[in-house]
Amino acid sequence: MITGKTKITGVIGHPIEHSMSPPMHNNAYKQLNMDYVYVAFHVQPENIEKLINSSKTLDIKGLNVTIPHKTTIIPYLDEIDETAEKIGAVNTIQFKNGIAKGYNTDGIGAIKSIQEHTTLQDKNILIIGAGGASKAISFTLINENINSLTIANRSQNNAENLINNIKKQTEFTNINYQQINNVDEILNQTDIIINTTPIGMYPNHQVKPPIKTDNINNKHVVMDIIYNPLETQLLKQAKENGATTINGTSMLINQGLESFKIFTGKEATYESFEEALLGQLKK
Ligand SMILES: NC(=O)c1ccc[n+]([C@@H]2O[C@H](COP(=O)([O-])OP(=O)(O)OC[C@H]3O[C@@H](n4cnc5c(N)ncnc54)[C@H](OP(=O)(O)O)[C@@H]3O)[C@@H](O)[C@H]2O)c1
């Protein structure tokens, strides 16, 4: 029951109605018997400047941030975590003692999901896409003692911007660009493949995968961060070729669990988030 003591958390976005975060967080609050609520707030881009002060006024404890506010919110924060600053995007804001601090849990969410299946040390990793999710995953992955990172993307320019940013801001240098149409040439030197493009997402789930899959085999781990459908064409074909596959639900759950910890100082169970998410996706 919502009482006078209930603490407020939530997510801001535009649009926001389809966010999977409210059911996941609220299910965890319920199972842990915590007097918290998680609400979706539709915030127009022109109102982003007022958001931080309004949240402090209302004593909101934490907010997730989604499209299109992940970058534009940054100038209004009091503090920003080092990795989020390098990524240039925030998906989690903690409000504590009057300070609004931004974090990015997307990268750590992806890494935890991969680590449920394999190790990252000395691995050669291929990321398809160079947008927001790719940035978050790339900047987080390079702290995990990987051997190499290759970025394949439709626009070479966007991939090269990301590569140059990483080289400028970190000490990681074994990072290269590969044309998206030619990635099969490097698959025999690749251990882990991560799709961060929306290719294959519902309602366009029947389209061809973003890369040729003939050379994917049982030595590969393939993650698609798309969670609807649960099995994209890329994952389906990779699985048929014997690869280990990971769908986007685990990244979504793990990034949410990290945000939950930042908001409340408590750990929610993976199962409480998963149960709520799969329930929503079935609808
Ligand atoms: N599971 C999770 O927790 C999670 C978290 C975040 C995002 N996601 C999913 O990840 C996907 C990407 O999100 P984002 O925020 O990174 O988006 P974004 O910033 O818009 O980046 C999209 C990337 O995909 C490429 N792309 C888009 N359409 C393409 C097409 N038709 N053909 C080839 N390349 C194309 C873009 O290439 P160009 O550079 O050439 O434009 C860009 O590199 C979405 O499907 C989103 O739902 C999942």
mmCIF file of C-alpha atoms in Angstrom, residues 52-53 55-57 59-63 76-81 92-103 262-263:
data_model
loop_
_atom_site.group_PDB
_atom_site.id
_atom_site.type_symbol
_atom_site.label_atom_id
_atom_site.label_comp_id
_atom_site.label_asym_id
_atom_site.label_seq_id
_atom_site.Cartn_x
_atom_site.Cartn_y
_atom_site.Cartn_z
ATOM 1 C CA ILE A 52 16.525 17.974 -11.284
ATOM 2 C CA ASN A 53 15.190 20.764 -9.062
ATOM 3 C CA SER A 55 12.815 15.964 -8.287
ATOM 4 C CA LYS A 56 14.701 17.397 -5.305
ATOM 5 C CA THR A 57 11.608 19.395 -4.293
ATOM 6 C CA ASP A 59 12.169 14.241 -2.516
ATOM 7 C CA ILE A 60 12.393 11.647 -5.299
ATOM 8 C CA LYS A 61 15.074 9.102 -4.343
ATOM 9 C CA GLY A 62 16.200 7.989 -7.788
ATOM 10 C CA LEU A 63 15.368 8.146 -11.483
ATOM 11 C CA TYR A 76 21.971 19.793 -14.833
ATOM 12 C CA LEU A 77 23.466 17.107 -12.552
ATOM 13 C CA ASP A 78 25.569 18.017 -9.470
ATOM 14 C CA GLU A 79 27.948 15.073 -9.912
ATOM 15 C CA ILE A 80 28.635 12.361 -12.471
ATOM 16 C CA ASP A 81 30.315 8.992 -12.118
ATOM 17 C CA THR A 92 20.471 6.453 -13.524
ATOM 18 C CA ILE A 93 20.276 9.441 -11.147
ATOM 19 C CA GLN A 94 20.651 9.076 -7.403
ATOM 20 C CA PHE A 95 19.310 11.874 -5.189
ATOM 21 C CA LYS A 96 21.058 11.853 -1.815
ATOM 22 C CA ASN A 97 21.575 14.687 0.695
ATOM 23 C CA GLY A 98 20.484 17.233 -1.914
ATOM 24 C CA ILE A 99 23.016 15.996 -4.508
ATOM 25 C CA ALA A 100 21.923 14.597 -7.893
ATOM 26 C CA LYS A 101 24.569 12.145 -9.135
ATOM 27 C CA GLY A 102 24.447 10.482 -12.563
ATOM 28 C CA TYR A 103 25.531 6.933 -13.395
ATOM 29 C CA ILE A 262 22.021 2.835 -6.374
ATOM 30 C CA PHE A 263 18.488 4.020 -5.469
#
